[in-house]
Tab-separated table of C-alpha atoms in Angstrom:
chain	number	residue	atom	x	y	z
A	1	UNK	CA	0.000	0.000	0.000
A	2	UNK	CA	1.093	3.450	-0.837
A	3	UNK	CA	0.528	6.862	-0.229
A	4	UNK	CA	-0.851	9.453	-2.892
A	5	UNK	CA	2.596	11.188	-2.976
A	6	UNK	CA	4.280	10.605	-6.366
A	7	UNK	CA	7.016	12.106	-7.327
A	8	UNK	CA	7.451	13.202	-10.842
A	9	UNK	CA	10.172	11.367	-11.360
A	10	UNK	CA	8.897	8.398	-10.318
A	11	UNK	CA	5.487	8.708	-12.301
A	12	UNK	CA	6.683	11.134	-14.884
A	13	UNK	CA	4.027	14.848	-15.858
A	14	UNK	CA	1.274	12.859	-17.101
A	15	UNK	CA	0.801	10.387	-14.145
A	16	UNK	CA	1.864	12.999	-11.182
A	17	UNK	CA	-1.173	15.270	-12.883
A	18	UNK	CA	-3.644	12.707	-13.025
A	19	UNK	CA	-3.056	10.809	-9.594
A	20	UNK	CA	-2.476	14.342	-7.936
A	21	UNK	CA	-6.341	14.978	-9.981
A	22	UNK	CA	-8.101	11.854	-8.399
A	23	UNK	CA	-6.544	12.442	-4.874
A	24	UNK	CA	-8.859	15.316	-4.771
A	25	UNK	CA	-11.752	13.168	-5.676
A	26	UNK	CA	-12.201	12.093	-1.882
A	27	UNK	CA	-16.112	11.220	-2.008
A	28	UNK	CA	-16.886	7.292	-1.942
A	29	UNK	CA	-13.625	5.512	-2.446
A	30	UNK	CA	-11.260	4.276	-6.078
A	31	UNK	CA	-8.923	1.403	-5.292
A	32	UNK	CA	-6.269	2.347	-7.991
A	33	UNK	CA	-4.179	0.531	-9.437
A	34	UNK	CA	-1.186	1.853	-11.257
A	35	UNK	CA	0.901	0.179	-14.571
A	36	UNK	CA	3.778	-1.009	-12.137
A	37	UNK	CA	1.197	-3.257	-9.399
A	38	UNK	CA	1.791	-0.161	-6.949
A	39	UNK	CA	-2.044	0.398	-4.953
A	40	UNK	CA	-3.473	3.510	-4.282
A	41	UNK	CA	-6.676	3.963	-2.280
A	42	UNK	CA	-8.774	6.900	-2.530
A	43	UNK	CA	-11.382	8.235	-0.378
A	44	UNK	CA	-13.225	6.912	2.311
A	45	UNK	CA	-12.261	3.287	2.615
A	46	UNK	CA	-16.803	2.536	4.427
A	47	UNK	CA	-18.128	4.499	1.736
A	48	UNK	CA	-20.957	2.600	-0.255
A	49	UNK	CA	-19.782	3.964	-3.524
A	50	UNK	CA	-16.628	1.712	-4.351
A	51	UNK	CA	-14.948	1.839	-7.435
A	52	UNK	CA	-11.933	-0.073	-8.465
A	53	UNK	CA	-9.714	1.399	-11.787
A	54	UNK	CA	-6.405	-0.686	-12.756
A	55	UNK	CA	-4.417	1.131	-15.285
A	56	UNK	CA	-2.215	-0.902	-17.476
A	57	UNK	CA	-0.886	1.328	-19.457
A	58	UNK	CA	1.263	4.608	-19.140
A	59	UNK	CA	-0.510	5.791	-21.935
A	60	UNK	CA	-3.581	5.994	-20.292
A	61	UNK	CA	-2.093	9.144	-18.153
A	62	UNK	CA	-1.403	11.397	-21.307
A	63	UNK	CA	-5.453	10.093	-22.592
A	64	UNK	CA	-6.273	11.856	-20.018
A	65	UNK	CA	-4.297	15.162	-19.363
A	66	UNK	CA	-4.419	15.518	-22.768
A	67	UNK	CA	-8.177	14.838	-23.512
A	68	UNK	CA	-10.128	14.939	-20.128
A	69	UNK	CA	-13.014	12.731	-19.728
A	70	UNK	CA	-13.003	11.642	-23.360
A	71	UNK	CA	-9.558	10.628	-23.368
A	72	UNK	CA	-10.897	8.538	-20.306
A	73	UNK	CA	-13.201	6.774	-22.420
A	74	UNK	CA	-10.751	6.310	-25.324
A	75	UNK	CA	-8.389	4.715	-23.156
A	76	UNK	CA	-10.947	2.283	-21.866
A	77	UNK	CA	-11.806	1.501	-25.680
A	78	UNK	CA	-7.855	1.120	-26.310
A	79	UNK	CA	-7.181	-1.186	-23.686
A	80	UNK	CA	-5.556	1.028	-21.260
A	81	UNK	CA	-7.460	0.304	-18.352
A	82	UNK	CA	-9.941	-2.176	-16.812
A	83	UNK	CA	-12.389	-2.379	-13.952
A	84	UNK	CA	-14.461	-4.568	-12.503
A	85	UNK	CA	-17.877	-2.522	-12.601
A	86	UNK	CA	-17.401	0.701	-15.343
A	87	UNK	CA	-21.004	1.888	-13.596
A	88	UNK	CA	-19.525	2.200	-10.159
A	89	UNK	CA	-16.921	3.419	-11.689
A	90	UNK	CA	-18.730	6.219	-13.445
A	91	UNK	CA	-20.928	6.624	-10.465
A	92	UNK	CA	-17.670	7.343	-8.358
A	93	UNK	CA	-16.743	10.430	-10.680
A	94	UNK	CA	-19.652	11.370	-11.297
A	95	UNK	CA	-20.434	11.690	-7.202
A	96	UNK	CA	-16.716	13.575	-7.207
A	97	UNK	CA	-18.087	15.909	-10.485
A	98	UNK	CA	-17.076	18.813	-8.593
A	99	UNK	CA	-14.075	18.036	-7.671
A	100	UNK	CA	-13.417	16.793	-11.386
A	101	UNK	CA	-11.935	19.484	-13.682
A	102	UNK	CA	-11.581	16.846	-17.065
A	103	UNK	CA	-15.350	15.863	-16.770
A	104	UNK	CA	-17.727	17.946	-18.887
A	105	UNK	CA	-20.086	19.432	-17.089
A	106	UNK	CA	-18.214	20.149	-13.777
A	107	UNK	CA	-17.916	24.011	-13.241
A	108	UNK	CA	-14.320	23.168	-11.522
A	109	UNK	CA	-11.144	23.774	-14.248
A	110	UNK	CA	-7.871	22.931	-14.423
A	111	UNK	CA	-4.878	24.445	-16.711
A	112	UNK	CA	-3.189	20.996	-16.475
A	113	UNK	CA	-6.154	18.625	-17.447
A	114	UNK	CA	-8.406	18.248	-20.593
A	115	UNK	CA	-5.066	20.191	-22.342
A	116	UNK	CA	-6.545	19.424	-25.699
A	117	UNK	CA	-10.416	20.381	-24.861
A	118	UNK	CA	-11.152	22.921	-27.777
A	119	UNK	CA	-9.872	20.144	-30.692
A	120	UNK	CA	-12.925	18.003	-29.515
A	121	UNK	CA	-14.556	21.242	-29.413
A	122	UNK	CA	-14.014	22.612	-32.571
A	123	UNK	CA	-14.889	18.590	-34.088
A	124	UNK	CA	-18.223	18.888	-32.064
A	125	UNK	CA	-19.372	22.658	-33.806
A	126	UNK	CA	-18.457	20.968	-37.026
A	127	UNK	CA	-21.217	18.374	-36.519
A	128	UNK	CA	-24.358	21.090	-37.081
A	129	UNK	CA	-27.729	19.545	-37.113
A	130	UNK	CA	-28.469	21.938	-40.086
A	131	UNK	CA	-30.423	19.656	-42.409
A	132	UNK	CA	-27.718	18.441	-44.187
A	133	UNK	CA	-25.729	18.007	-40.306
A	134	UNK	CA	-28.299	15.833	-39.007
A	135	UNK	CA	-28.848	13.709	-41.862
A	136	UNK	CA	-24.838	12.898	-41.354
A	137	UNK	CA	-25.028	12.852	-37.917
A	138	UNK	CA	-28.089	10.357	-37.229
A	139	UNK	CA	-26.888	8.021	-40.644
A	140	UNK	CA	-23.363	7.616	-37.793
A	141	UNK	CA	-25.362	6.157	-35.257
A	142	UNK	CA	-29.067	5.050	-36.126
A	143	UNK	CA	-27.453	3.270	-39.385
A	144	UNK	CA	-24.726	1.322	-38.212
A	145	UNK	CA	-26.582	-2.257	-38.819
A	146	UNK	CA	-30.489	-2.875	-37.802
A	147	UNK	CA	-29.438	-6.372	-36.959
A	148	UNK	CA	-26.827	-5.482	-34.254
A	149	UNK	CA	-29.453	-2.989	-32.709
A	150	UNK	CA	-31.971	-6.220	-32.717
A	151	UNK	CA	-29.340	-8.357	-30.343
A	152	UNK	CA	-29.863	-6.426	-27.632
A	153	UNK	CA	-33.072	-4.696	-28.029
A	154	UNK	CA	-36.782	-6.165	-27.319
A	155	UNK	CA	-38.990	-7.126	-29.910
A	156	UNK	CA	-40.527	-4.022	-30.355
A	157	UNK	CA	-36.829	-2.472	-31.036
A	158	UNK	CA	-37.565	0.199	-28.993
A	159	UNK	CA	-34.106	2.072	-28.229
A	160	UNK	CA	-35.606	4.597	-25.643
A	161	UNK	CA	-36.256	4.756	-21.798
A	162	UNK	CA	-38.933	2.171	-20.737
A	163	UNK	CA	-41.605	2.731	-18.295
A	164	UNK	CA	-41.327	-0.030	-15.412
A	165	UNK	CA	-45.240	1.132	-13.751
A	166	UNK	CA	-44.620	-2.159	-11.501
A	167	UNK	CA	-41.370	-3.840	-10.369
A	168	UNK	CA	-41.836	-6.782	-11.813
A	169	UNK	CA	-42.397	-6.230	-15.590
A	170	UNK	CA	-40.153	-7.279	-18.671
A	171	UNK	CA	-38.409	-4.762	-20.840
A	172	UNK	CA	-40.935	-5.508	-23.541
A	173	UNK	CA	-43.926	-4.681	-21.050
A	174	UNK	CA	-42.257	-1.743	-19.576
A	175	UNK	CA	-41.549	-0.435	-23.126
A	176	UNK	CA	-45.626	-1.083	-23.877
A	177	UNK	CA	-46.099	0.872	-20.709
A	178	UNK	CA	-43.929	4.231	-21.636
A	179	UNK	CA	-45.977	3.707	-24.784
A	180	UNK	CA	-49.410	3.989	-23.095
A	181	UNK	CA	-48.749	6.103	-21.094
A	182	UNK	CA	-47.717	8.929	-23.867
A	183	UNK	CA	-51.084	7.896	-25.833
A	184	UNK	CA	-53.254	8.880	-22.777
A	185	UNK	CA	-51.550	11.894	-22.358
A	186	UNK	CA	-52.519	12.425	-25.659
A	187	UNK	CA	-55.962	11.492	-25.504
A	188	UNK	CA	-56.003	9.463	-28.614
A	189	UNK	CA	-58.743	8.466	-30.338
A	190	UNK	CA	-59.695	6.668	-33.623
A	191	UNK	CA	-60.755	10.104	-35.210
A	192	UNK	CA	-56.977	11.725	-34.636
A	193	UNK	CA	-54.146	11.835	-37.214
A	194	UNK	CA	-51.000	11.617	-35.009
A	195	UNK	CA	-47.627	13.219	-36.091
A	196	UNK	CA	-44.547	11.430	-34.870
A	197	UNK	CA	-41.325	13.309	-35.125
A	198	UNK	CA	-38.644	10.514	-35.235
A	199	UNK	CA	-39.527	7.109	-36.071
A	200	UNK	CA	-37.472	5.013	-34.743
A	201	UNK	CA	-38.060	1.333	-36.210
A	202	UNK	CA	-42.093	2.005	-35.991
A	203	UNK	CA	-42.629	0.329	-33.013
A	204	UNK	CA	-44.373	4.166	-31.071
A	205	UNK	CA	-46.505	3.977	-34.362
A	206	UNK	CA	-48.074	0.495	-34.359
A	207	UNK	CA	-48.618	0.760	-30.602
A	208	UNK	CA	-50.954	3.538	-31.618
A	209	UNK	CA	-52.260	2.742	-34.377
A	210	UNK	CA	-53.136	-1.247	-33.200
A	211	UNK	CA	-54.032	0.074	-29.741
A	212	UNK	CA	-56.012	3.418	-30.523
A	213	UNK	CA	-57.181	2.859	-34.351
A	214	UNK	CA	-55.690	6.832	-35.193
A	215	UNK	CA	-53.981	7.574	-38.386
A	216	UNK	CA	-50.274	7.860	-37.858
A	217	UNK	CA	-47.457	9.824	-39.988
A	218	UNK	CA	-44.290	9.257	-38.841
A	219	UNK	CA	-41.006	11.314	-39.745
A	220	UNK	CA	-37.451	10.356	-40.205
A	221	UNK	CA	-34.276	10.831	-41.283
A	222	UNK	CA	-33.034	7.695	-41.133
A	223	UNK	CA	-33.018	5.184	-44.227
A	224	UNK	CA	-32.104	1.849	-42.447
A	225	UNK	CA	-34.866	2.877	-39.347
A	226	UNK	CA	-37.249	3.996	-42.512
A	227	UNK	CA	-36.989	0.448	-44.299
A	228	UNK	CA	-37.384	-1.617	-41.515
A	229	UNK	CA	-39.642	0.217	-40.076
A	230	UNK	CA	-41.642	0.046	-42.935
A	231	UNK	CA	-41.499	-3.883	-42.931
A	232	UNK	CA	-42.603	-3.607	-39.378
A	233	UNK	CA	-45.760	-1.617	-40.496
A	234	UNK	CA	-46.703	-4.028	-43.104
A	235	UNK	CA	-46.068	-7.519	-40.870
A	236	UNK	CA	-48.320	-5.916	-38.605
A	237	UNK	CA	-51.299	-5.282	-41.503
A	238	UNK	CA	-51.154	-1.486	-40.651
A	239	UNK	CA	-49.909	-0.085	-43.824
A	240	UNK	CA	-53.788	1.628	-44.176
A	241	UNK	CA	-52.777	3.723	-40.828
A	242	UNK	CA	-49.074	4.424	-40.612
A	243	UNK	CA	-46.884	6.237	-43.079
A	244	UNK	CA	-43.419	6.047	-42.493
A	245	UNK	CA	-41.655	9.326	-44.500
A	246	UNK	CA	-38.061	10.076	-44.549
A	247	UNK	CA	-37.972	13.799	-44.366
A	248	UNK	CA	-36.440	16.595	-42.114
A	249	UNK	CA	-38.582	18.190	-39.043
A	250	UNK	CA	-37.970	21.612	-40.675
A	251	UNK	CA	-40.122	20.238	-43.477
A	252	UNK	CA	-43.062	18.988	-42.288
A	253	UNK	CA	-46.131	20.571	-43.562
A	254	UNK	CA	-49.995	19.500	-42.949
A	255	UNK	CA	-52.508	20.228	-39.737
A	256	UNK	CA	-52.426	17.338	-36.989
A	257	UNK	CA	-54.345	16.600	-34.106
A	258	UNK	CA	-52.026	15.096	-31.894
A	259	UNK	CA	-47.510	15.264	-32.105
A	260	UNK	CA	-45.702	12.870	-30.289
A	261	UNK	CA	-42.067	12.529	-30.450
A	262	UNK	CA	-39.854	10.055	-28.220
A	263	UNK	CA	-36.218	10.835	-27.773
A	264	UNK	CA	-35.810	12.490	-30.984
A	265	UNK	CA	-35.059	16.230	-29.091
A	266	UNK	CA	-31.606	15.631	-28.084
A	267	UNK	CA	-30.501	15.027	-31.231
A	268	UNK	CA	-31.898	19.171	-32.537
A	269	UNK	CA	-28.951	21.224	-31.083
A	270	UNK	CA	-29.434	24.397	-28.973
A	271	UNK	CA	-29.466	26.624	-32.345
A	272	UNK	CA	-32.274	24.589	-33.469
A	273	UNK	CA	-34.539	24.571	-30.615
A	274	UNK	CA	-36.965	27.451	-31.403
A	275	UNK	CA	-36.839	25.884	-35.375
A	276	UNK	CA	-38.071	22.632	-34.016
A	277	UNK	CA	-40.852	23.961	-31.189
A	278	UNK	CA	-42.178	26.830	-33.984
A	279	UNK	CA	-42.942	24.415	-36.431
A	280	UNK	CA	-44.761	21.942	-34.052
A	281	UNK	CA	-46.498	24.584	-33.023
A	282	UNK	CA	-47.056	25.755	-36.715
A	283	UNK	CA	-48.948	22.149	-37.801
A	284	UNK	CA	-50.245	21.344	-34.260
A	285	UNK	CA	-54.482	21.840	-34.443
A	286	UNK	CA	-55.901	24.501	-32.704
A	287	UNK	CA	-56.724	21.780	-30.014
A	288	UNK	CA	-53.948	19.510	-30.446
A	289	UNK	CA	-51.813	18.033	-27.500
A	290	UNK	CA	-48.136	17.705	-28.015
A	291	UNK	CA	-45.936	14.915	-25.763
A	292	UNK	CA	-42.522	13.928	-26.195
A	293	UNK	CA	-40.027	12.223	-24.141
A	294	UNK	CA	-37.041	13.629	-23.753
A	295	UNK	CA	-33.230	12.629	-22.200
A	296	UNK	CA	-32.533	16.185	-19.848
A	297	UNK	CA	-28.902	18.024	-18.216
A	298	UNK	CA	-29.905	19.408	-14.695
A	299	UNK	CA	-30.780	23.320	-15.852
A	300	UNK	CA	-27.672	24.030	-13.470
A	301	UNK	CA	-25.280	22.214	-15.413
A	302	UNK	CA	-26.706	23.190	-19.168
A	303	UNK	CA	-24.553	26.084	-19.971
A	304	UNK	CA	-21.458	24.916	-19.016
A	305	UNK	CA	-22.758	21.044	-20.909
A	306	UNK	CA	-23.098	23.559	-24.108
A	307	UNK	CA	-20.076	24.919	-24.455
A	308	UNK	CA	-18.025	21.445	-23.709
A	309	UNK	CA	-18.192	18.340	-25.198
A	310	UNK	CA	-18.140	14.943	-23.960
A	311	UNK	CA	-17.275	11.255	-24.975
A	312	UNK	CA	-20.578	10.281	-25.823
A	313	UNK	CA	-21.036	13.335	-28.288
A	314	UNK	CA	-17.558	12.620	-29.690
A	315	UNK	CA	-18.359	8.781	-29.993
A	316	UNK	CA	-21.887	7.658	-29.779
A	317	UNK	CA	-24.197	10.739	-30.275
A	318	UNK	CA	-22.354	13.316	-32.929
A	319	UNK	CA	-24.064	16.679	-32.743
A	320	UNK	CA	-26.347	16.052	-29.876
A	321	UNK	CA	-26.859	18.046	-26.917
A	322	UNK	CA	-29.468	17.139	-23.833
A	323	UNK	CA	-31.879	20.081	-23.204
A	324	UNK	CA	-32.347	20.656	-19.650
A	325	UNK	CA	-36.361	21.711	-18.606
A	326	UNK	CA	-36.235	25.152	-18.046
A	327	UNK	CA	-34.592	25.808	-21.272
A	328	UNK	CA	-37.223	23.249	-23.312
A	329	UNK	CA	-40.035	25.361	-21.700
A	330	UNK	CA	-38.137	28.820	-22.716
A	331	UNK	CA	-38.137	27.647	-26.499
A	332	UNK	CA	-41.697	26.590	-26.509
A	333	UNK	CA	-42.769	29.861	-24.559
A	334	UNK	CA	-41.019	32.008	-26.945
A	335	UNK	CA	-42.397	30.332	-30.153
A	336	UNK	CA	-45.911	29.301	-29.135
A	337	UNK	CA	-49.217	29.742	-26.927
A	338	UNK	CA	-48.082	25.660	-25.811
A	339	UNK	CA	-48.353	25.297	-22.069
A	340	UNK	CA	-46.976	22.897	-19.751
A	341	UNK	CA	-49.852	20.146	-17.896
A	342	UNK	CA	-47.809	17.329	-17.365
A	343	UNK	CA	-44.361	16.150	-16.388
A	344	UNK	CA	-43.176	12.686	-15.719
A	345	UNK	CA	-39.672	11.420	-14.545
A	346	UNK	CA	-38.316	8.206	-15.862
A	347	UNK	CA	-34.705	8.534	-14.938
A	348	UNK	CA	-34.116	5.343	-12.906
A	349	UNK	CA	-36.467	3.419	-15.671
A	350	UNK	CA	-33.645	4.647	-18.147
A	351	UNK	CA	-30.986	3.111	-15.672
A	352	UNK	CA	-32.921	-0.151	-15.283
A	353	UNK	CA	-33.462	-0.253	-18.903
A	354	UNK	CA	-29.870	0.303	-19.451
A	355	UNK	CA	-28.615	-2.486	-17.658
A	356	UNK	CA	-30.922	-4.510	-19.416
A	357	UNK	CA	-29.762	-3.565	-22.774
A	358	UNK	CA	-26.104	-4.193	-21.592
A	359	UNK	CA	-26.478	-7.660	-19.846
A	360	UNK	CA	-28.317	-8.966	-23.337
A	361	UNK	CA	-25.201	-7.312	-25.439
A	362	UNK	CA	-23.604	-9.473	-23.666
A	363	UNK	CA	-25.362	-12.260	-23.993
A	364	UNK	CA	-25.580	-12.157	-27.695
A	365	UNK	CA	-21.309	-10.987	-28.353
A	366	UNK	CA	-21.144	-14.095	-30.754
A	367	UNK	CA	-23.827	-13.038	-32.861
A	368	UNK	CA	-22.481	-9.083	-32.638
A	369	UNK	CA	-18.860	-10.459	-33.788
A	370	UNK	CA	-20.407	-12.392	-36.700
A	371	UNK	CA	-21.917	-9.032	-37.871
A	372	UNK	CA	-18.570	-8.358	-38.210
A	373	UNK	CA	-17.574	-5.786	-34.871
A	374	UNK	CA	-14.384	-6.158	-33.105
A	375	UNK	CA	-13.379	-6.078	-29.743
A	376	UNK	CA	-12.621	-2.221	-29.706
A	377	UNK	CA	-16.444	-1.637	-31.283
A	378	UNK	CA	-17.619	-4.159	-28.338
A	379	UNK	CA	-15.631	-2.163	-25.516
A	380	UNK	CA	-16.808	0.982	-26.857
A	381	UNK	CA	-20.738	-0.138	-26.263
A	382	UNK	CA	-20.120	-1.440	-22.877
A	383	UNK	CA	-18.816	1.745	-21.902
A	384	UNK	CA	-21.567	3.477	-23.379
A	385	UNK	CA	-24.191	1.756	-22.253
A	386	UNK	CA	-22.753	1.193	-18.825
A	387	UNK	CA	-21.926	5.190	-18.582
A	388	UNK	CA	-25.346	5.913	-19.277
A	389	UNK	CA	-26.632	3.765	-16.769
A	390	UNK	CA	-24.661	5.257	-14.081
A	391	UNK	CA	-25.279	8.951	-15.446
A	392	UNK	CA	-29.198	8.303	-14.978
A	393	UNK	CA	-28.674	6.127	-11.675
A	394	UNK	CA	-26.516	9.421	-9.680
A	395	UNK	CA	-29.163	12.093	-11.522
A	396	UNK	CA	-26.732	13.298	-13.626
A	397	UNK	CA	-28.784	13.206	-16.316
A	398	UNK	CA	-32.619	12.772	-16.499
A	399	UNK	CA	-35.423	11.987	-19.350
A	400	UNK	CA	-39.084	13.179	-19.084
A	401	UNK	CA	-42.225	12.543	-20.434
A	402	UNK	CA	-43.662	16.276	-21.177
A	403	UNK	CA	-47.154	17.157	-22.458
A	404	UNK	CA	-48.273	20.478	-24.075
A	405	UNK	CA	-51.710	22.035	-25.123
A	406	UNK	CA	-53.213	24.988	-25.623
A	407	UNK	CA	-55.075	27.584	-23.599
A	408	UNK	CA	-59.091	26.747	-24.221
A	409	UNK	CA	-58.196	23.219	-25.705
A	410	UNK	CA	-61.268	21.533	-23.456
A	411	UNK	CA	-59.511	17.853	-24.355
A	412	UNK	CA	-56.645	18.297	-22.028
């Protein structure tokens, strides 16, 4: 066992900066393990928030002076490091975010960490979600290969938050639950002609259109979630009731009854906010409802989560930024008569659902290496999905089901 004291000869720049970093981080506790076997324990040794990180590699020091928190996760991805549990691990910084100057986010800074920030920076501005932008940018993730997404999804291939009412349902019942739940917030009936901003793989649009007999048209950008999507819709005899149309938000035109849109707002950029709530409001009926679920920063933490950028933008998510509340409710305020009359949390249902997702990945890594993904694609993906769990788990991040109408609208 060893005290925190390195010298810099001993550990060289890079690993005196980042040990002499982490010491500071003295909430919960990190056994650490550096590249020659020597242990390092962090924190408060009773503390119910364990993490354990064993470096083994030098490199992984530079990653992270150098890059911050996304170096962090490139190391991981690289090889650099292991763990036994990357969610307590993520849960550990993220209870320390304060006292973390490389994590985006944190309002705490440091001239001799994240060295490198404003290259990731300048890659993130690059990735607009101007029309052509988000084509580019959703085609990166949303396209990759609809059979990997069906390893590790439910049947429905929903890739969004579920809705776990009661303890004991499966993923595929929870995800029927979020479902119902946004279609009596909306009030649906057989007469209404729903809009749905982001398709997905259909699965929001049969739910309504099997369960509620409406009319559904359904937007995307998307051409691999568009043709499957489209098979789904015709399996399931709807064809008569859903149309599934690849085109951009910005040019939607029509009158609808009821919007509905389910993790699609993340992916619209700050610039792009007012553009997106204006033209809901623009083809929303005079006594429409409008619902959408949406993945939320803490309104504290949104400015300084716009102006950085973080592994999962870099990585998983290009050009995506998580509203917070306040600011979702400024946009709609300044560009519509919309008010607020319902708002539901579904953080720790994300978290849950999360860990679901990641222990079927897992399950199914023979059939996601015969797709042809390597070990680096498979690390990558277990860090995502276990960071995400964690994020949602500690509050860090949130998702909510909101619901909109207007004044006088007698429905709602």
């Amino acid at each position: 066992m060893s005290s925190l004291s390195l010298t810099k000869s001993k550990s060289g720049f890079y690993e005196s900066a980042v040990v002499n970093a982490l010491s500071k981080m003295d909430k919960g506790f990190l056994n650490l393990t550096l590249p020659n076997g020597e242990n390092l324990e962090i924190g408060d040794s009773n503390s119910s928030y364990r993490a354990d990180l064993e470096v083994k590699d030098a490199r992984f020091f530079k990653c992270v002076v150098l890059y911050g928190d996304i170096g962090f996760g490139e190391a991981y991805v690289n090889g650099l490091w292991e763990t036994d549990n990357i969610t307590s691990l993520i849960k550990w910084i993220i209870l320390n975010i304060e006292n973390a100057p490389s994590v985006s986010g944190s309002k705490v800074k440091s001239l001799g960490l994240n060295l490198f920030k404003w290259f990731n920076r300048i890659y993130h501005n690059n990735r607009s979600n101007s029309i052509t932008g988000s084509q580019k940018n959703i085609a990166e993730h949303y396209d990759l290969n609809n059979d990997f997404f069906a390893t590790f999804l439910d049947p429905s291939m929903t890739y969004s938050a579920a809705y776990f009412k009661t303890p004991e349902l499966t993923l595929a019942q929870a995800q029927d639950e979020k479902y119902r739940r946004l279609c009596e917030q909306l009030h649906l009936k057989p007469t209404d002609h729903v809009l749905e901003i982001g398709s997905g793989w259909g699965a929001n649009a049969i739910f309504m259109a099997k369960n509620y007999g409406c009319k559904v048209t359904t937007v995307t950008i998307s051409k691999e979630q568009q043709k499957l999507g489209q098979e789904r819709v015709e399996a399931a005899g709807l064809s008569d009731q859903i149309e599934i149309i690849i085109k951009d938000y910005r040019n939607i035109e029509g009158q609808f009854d009821k919007i509905v849109s389910v993790e699609m707002l993340e992916a619209v950029g700050h610039n792009y906010l007012e553009t997106y709530f204006a033209k809901c409001a623009e083809v929303l009926k005079p006594n429409g409802i409008f619902a959408f679920q949406v993945i939320t920063s803490p309104d504290s933490r949104y400015n300084s989560l716009r102006k950085g950028v973080d592994w999962i933008q870099k990585h998983i998510f290009p050009g995506s930024l998580l509203p917070s509340v306040a600011v979702i409710n400024k946009a709609i305020n300044n560009t519509s008569d919309l008010t607020l009359v319902d708002l539901k949390d579904l953080g720790l249902d994300y978290a849950r659902t999360l860990k679901l997702w990641y222990t079927e990945f897992n399950h199914k890594l023979n059939e996601v290496k015969a797709l042809g993904f390597d070990e680096r694609f498979i690390r990558k993906w277990n860090y995502y999905l276990n960071y995400c769990e964690a994020a949602f788990e500690m509050r860090n991040i949130n998702v909510m089901q909101m619901v909109y109408t207007r004044p006088n609208n007698t429905e709602r």
